[in-house]
Amino acid sequence: MKELQAIIQAYEHYQTLDKKIALATVVHVDGSAYRRPGARMLVSEDGELTGAISGGCLEGDALRKAQSVIFQQKSMLVTYDTTDEDDQKFGVGLGCNGIIHVLIEPIDYQDASNSVNLLKTALSDRNVGTLITLFSIKNSKSEQVGTILLYKNGQEIGKLEQVAPNLLNQISSQANDTSQLSSLIKSYPEHDSIQIFFEKIKPATRLLLFGAGNDTIPLVQLADILGFEVILIDGRANQATQGRFPKAKEIVVAPANEAVEKLSIDSQTVALLMTHNFEYECVVLQQLLNFDIPYIGILGPKKKSEKMIQRLEIKGGAVRKDHLFLPWA
């Protein structure tokens, strides 16, 4: 997620400079590779790179290919075969052992539906979107269709006119399938020369971190590096400060009985209880259990957690434990 945000920031910077750019996207992998489909790298005309498509073995050649795409203003599909043991091939000694297909597209700032603008729209709120990229391994020497559509919030956004109506209907059906939770690559028998990359663009995982003690300072730093959106919550105004937690997106100072109602919780939210305050965490946990949060971590010994759960069960019945993560032994 942080990589996509960095690419968008670089795009906006280059746009102010009117600097020509291209976007490289891993769209298909056979075998193993450092990066999977969806990995991206933005390339400027003077060779600046944002993001990565491999562990470093492909970037140099992809840079040269991207500069050619910028010059010709035509997209291309580049295939890297790192299964070859020839010392002159990519990936030798670097752990790669797959075939990686990379789509490289020129970016037109005037095109409201260019691939980066579609990414920006996909990340504009916390709802999941499906980004559509069309490419052809069979016709890899031809100009590629590229990233042209986004399905989000019940809308079709992008260049619908570039897709044959019957194929568009099939793409729409797949993109709107709510049971499909992960990205996939698919082709259809009547359009067997075209592969469609259905990429699920999800918001950053929101981490509700209860606790502003010294032990949470490095945790916030680490969570930020990993791309989490950190919301820090504590009842102590002198501890929960931006100066102590500059990487927190938001800081909420509130007593336990008001803390959760001030928060926005969705399916991409997790929580950690690290206040070292038993009473505070009991109140907070009782409120968090009203939401479908997939992960609630509780810091502390087993006895503390057992006592907390026992209190909640006495007050309100059985406590669902399958999404509680704490020392059970």
Coordinates of C-alpha atoms in Angstrom, one line a residue:
M1 CA 0.0 0.0 0.0
K2 CA 2.8 2.4 0.9
E3 CA 4.3 1.7 -2.5
L4 CA 1.1 2.7 -4.3
Q5 CA 0.9 5.9 -2.2
A6 CA 4.6 6.7 -3.1
I7 CA 3.9 6.2 -6.8
I8 CA 0.9 8.5 -6.6
Q9 CA 3.0 11.2 -4.8
A10 CA 5.7 10.9 -7.4
Y11 CA 3.2 11.1 -10.2
E12 CA 1.8 14.3 -8.8
H13 CA 5.3 15.7 -8.4
Y14 CA 6.3 14.9 -12.0
Q15 CA 3.0 16.3 -13.2
T16 CA 4.0 19.7 -11.7
L17 CA 7.3 19.5 -13.6
D18 CA 5.6 18.2 -16.8
K19 CA 8.1 15.4 -16.7
K20 CA 7.3 12.4 -18.9
I21 CA 6.7 9.1 -17.1
A22 CA 5.8 5.4 -17.6
L23 CA 4.3 2.8 -15.2
A24 CA 5.7 -0.7 -15.1
T25 CA 3.4 -3.4 -13.6
V26 CA 4.0 -7.1 -12.9
V27 CA 0.9 -8.6 -14.5
H28 CA 1.7 -12.3 -14.6
V29 CA 4.2 -14.7 -13.0
D30 CA 4.9 -18.3 -13.8
G31 CA 7.0 -20.0 -11.0
S32 CA 8.7 -17.9 -8.3
A33 CA 9.6 -14.3 -8.3
Y34 CA 10.4 -11.6 -5.7
R35 CA 7.3 -9.7 -6.5
R36 CA 3.8 -10.9 -7.5
P37 CA 1.3 -9.5 -9.9
G38 CA 0.4 -5.9 -8.9
A39 CA 3.9 -4.8 -8.0
R40 CA 4.6 -1.5 -9.7
M41 CA 7.4 0.9 -10.5
L42 CA 7.0 4.5 -11.8
V43 CA 9.8 5.6 -14.2
S44 CA 10.6 9.1 -15.2
E45 CA 12.1 10.2 -18.5
D46 CA 15.4 11.0 -16.7
G47 CA 15.6 7.6 -15.0
E48 CA 14.2 8.2 -11.5
L49 CA 12.4 5.1 -10.1
T50 CA 9.6 4.9 -7.5
G51 CA 8.5 1.4 -6.4
A52 CA 10.0 -1.9 -7.5
I53 CA 9.1 -4.9 -9.7
S54 CA 11.7 -7.3 -8.4
G55 CA 14.4 -7.6 -5.9
G56 CA 16.7 -5.5 -8.1
C57 CA 17.5 -7.9 -10.9
L58 CA 15.0 -6.5 -13.4
E59 CA 14.8 -2.8 -12.6
G60 CA 17.8 -1.8 -14.9
D61 CA 16.4 -3.4 -18.0
A62 CA 12.9 -2.3 -17.2
L63 CA 14.1 1.3 -16.9
R64 CA 15.5 1.2 -20.4
K65 CA 12.3 -0.4 -21.7
A66 CA 10.2 2.2 -19.9
Q67 CA 12.3 5.1 -21.4
S68 CA 11.6 3.5 -24.9
V69 CA 7.9 3.4 -24.0
I70 CA 8.0 7.1 -23.0
F71 CA 9.7 8.0 -26.3
Q72 CA 7.4 6.0 -28.5
Q73 CA 4.2 6.5 -26.4
K74 CA 3.2 2.9 -26.9
S75 CA 2.7 0.3 -24.2
M76 CA 4.6 -2.9 -24.3
L77 CA 4.7 -6.3 -22.5
V78 CA 8.2 -7.4 -21.5
T79 CA 8.9 -11.0 -20.5
Y80 CA 11.8 -11.9 -18.2
D81 CA 12.7 -15.6 -18.0
T82 CA 14.8 -16.1 -14.8
T83 CA 14.6 -19.9 -15.0
D84 CA 17.6 -20.0 -17.5
E85 CA 20.8 -20.8 -15.8
D86 CA 22.9 -19.0 -18.3
D87 CA 25.0 -16.5 -16.4
Q88 CA 24.0 -13.7 -18.7
K89 CA 20.3 -14.1 -17.9
F90 CA 18.4 -12.1 -15.3
G91 CA 18.0 -13.5 -11.8
V92 CA 21.0 -15.8 -11.6
G93 CA 22.2 -16.0 -8.0
L94 CA 19.4 -13.8 -6.8
G95 CA 16.8 -16.4 -6.0
C96 CA 14.5 -15.8 -9.0
N97 CA 13.2 -18.9 -10.7
G98 CA 10.2 -17.8 -12.7
I99 CA 8.9 -16.1 -15.8
I100 CA 7.7 -12.6 -15.1
H101 CA 5.6 -10.6 -17.5
V102 CA 5.8 -6.8 -17.0
L103 CA 3.4 -4.3 -18.6
I104 CA 4.9 -0.9 -19.3
E105 CA 2.5 1.9 -20.1
P106 CA 3.2 5.6 -21.0
I107 CA 1.3 8.0 -18.8
D108 CA -0.7 10.9 -20.3
Y109 CA -1.4 13.5 -17.7
Q110 CA -4.4 14.8 -19.7
D111 CA -6.1 11.4 -19.6
A112 CA -8.4 11.3 -16.5
S113 CA -8.4 7.5 -16.8
N114 CA -4.7 6.9 -17.1
S115 CA -3.5 4.0 -14.9
V116 CA -2.2 6.1 -12.1
N117 CA -5.4 8.2 -11.9
L118 CA -7.4 5.0 -11.7
L119 CA -5.1 3.9 -8.8
K120 CA -5.8 7.3 -7.1
T121 CA -9.5 6.8 -7.4
A122 CA -9.2 3.2 -6.1
L123 CA -7.4 4.5 -3.0
S124 CA -9.7 7.6 -2.5
D125 CA -11.7 5.9 0.2
R126 CA -11.7 2.8 2.3
N127 CA -13.9 0.7 0.0
V128 CA -12.4 -2.2 -2.0
G129 CA -12.1 -1.6 -5.7
T130 CA -11.3 -3.9 -8.6
L131 CA -8.7 -2.6 -11.1
I132 CA -8.8 -4.1 -14.6
T133 CA -5.7 -4.6 -16.8
L134 CA -5.8 -6.2 -20.2
F135 CA -2.7 -7.7 -21.7
S136 CA -1.7 -10.4 -24.2
I137 CA 1.2 -12.8 -23.7
K138 CA 0.3 -14.5 -27.1
N139 CA 0.6 -11.1 -28.8
S140 CA 3.3 -9.7 -26.6
K141 CA 5.0 -7.8 -29.5
S142 CA 1.8 -5.8 -30.2
E143 CA 0.8 -2.7 -28.3
Q144 CA -1.1 -3.6 -25.1
V145 CA -4.5 -2.4 -24.0
G146 CA -3.3 -1.9 -20.4
T147 CA -4.9 -0.7 -17.2
I148 CA -8.2 0.8 -18.3
L149 CA -11.1 0.1 -15.9
L150 CA -11.9 0.4 -12.2
Y151 CA -15.0 -1.1 -10.5
K152 CA -15.7 0.7 -7.3
N153 CA -18.7 1.7 -5.2
G154 CA -21.0 0.3 -7.9
Q155 CA -19.5 2.3 -10.7
E156 CA -17.6 1.5 -13.8
I157 CA -14.8 4.0 -14.3
G158 CA -12.4 4.2 -17.3
K159 CA -12.3 3.4 -20.9
L160 CA -15.2 1.1 -21.5
E161 CA -15.2 1.8 -25.2
Q162 CA -11.8 0.0 -25.6
V163 CA -13.4 -3.3 -24.7
A164 CA -15.6 -5.4 -26.9
P165 CA -19.2 -5.4 -25.5
N166 CA -19.4 -9.1 -24.9
L167 CA -16.0 -9.2 -23.1
L168 CA -17.0 -6.1 -21.1
N169 CA -20.0 -7.9 -19.9
Q170 CA -17.9 -10.8 -18.7
I171 CA -15.4 -8.5 -17.0
S172 CA -18.2 -6.7 -15.3
S173 CA -19.7 -9.9 -14.0
Q174 CA -16.4 -11.1 -12.6
A175 CA -15.5 -7.7 -11.1
N176 CA -18.8 -7.4 -9.4
D177 CA -18.7 -10.9 -7.9
T178 CA -18.7 -10.1 -4.2
S179 CA -17.5 -13.7 -3.3
Q180 CA -14.2 -13.1 -5.1
L181 CA -12.0 -11.5 -2.4
S182 CA -8.6 -11.8 -3.9
S183 CA -6.9 -10.8 -7.2
L184 CA -6.9 -13.2 -10.1
I185 CA -5.9 -13.5 -13.8
K186 CA -8.5 -14.8 -16.1
S187 CA -9.1 -15.3 -19.8
Y188 CA -12.3 -16.4 -21.7
P189 CA -12.4 -19.0 -24.5
E190 CA -13.7 -16.6 -27.1
H191 CA -11.0 -14.1 -26.2
D192 CA -8.2 -16.6 -25.5
S193 CA -5.5 -14.2 -26.7
I194 CA -6.3 -11.7 -24.0
Q195 CA -5.6 -12.1 -20.2
I196 CA -7.5 -9.9 -17.7
F197 CA -5.9 -9.1 -14.4
F198 CA -8.6 -8.5 -11.8
E199 CA -6.7 -6.7 -9.1
K200 CA -8.3 -6.1 -5.7
I201 CA -7.2 -2.7 -4.4
K202 CA -7.8 -2.6 -0.7
P203 CA -7.2 0.2 1.8
A204 CA -4.3 0.1 4.2
T205 CA -5.0 -2.0 7.3
R206 CA -6.1 0.4 10.0
L207 CA -4.4 -0.4 13.3
L208 CA -6.3 0.8 16.4
L209 CA -3.5 1.0 19.0
F210 CA -4.7 1.5 22.5
G211 CA -1.8 2.7 24.6
A212 CA 0.7 5.6 24.5
G213 CA 3.4 4.1 26.7
N214 CA 7.0 4.0 25.8
D215 CA 6.7 0.4 24.5
T216 CA 4.3 1.5 21.8
I217 CA 6.6 4.1 20.3
P218 CA 8.8 1.6 18.3
L219 CA 5.6 -0.4 17.4
V220 CA 4.1 2.7 15.7
Q221 CA 7.3 3.2 13.8
L222 CA 7.4 -0.4 12.7
A223 CA 3.7 -0.4 11.7
D224 CA 4.2 2.7 9.6
I225 CA 7.1 1.1 7.8
L226 CA 4.9 -1.9 7.1
G227 CA 2.1 0.3 5.7
F228 CA -0.4 0.2 8.5
E229 CA -2.6 3.3 9.1
V230 CA -2.1 3.8 12.8
I231 CA -4.7 5.4 15.1
L232 CA -3.4 5.8 18.6
I233 CA -5.8 5.9 21.5
D234 CA -5.2 6.7 25.1
G235 CA -6.8 8.5 28.0
R236 CA -3.6 10.4 28.9
A237 CA -3.2 13.7 27.0
N238 CA 0.4 14.1 28.2
Q239 CA 1.4 10.8 26.7
A240 CA -0.7 10.6 23.5
T241 CA 0.9 13.4 21.6
Q242 CA 2.1 14.0 18.0
G243 CA 5.5 14.7 19.3
R244 CA 5.8 11.2 20.8
F245 CA 4.0 9.5 17.9
P246 CA 4.8 11.5 14.6
K247 CA 4.0 8.4 12.5
A248 CA 0.4 8.0 13.8
K249 CA -2.2 9.2 11.3
E250 CA -4.5 10.2 14.1
I251 CA -4.3 10.5 17.9
V252 CA -7.5 10.1 20.0
V253 CA -7.4 11.2 23.7
A254 CA -10.5 9.8 25.4
P255 CA -11.7 7.9 28.5
A256 CA -12.4 4.2 28.0
N257 CA -16.1 4.6 27.7
E258 CA -15.8 7.2 24.9
A259 CA -12.8 5.9 23.0
V260 CA -14.4 3.4 20.6
E261 CA -17.3 5.6 19.6
K262 CA -14.8 8.1 18.3
L263 CA -13.3 5.6 15.9
S264 CA -14.1 4.5 12.4
I265 CA -14.0 0.7 12.1
D266 CA -14.3 -1.4 8.9
S267 CA -13.3 -4.8 7.6
Q268 CA -9.7 -3.7 7.2
T269 CA -9.3 -2.8 10.9
V270 CA -7.4 -4.5 13.6
A271 CA -6.8 -3.6 17.2
L272 CA -4.1 -3.9 19.9
L273 CA -4.6 -3.3 23.6
M274 CA -1.4 -2.1 25.2
T275 CA -2.4 0.4 27.8
H276 CA -1.2 -1.6 30.8
N277 CA -4.5 -0.4 32.3
F278 CA -6.8 -3.4 33.1
E279 CA -9.9 -1.4 33.8
Y280 CA -9.5 0.7 30.6
E281 CA -9.0 -2.3 28.4
C282 CA -12.0 -4.2 29.9
V283 CA -14.2 -1.3 28.8
V284 CA -12.6 -1.0 25.4
L285 CA -12.7 -4.7 24.7
Q286 CA -16.4 -4.9 25.5
Q287 CA -17.1 -2.3 22.9
L288 CA -14.7 -3.7 20.3
L289 CA -16.5 -7.1 20.5
N290 CA -19.5 -5.4 19.0
F291 CA -17.6 -5.1 15.7
D292 CA -16.4 -7.8 13.3
I293 CA -12.7 -7.1 13.8
P294 CA -10.6 -10.0 12.6
Y295 CA -7.7 -9.4 15.0
I296 CA -7.7 -8.1 18.6
G297 CA -4.4 -8.5 20.3
I298 CA -4.1 -8.2 24.1
L299 CA -0.7 -7.6 25.6
G300 CA 0.0 -9.2 29.0
P301 CA 0.1 -12.5 30.8
K302 CA -2.4 -15.3 30.4
K303 CA -4.0 -14.6 33.8
K304 CA -4.8 -11.0 32.9
S305 CA -6.5 -12.0 29.7
E306 CA -8.5 -14.7 31.4
K307 CA -9.6 -12.3 34.1
M308 CA -10.7 -9.8 31.5
I309 CA -12.7 -12.4 29.5
Q310 CA -14.2 -13.8 32.7
R311 CA -15.4 -10.3 33.7
L312 CA -17.0 -9.7 30.3
E313 CA -18.7 -13.1 30.4
I314 CA -20.2 -12.4 33.8
K315 CA -21.5 -9.0 32.5
G316 CA -22.8 -10.1 29.1
G317 CA -22.5 -13.8 28.4
A318 CA -20.1 -15.8 26.2
V319 CA -17.2 -13.9 24.6
R320 CA -16.3 -14.9 21.1
K321 CA -12.6 -15.8 21.2
D322 CA -11.7 -16.8 17.7
H323 CA -10.4 -13.3 16.8
L324 CA -8.7 -12.6 20.2
F325 CA -5.0 -13.1 20.1
L326 CA -3.4 -13.4 23.5
P327 CA -1.2 -15.8 25.6
W328 CA -3.4 -18.9 26.0
A329 CA -0.7 -21.0 27.6

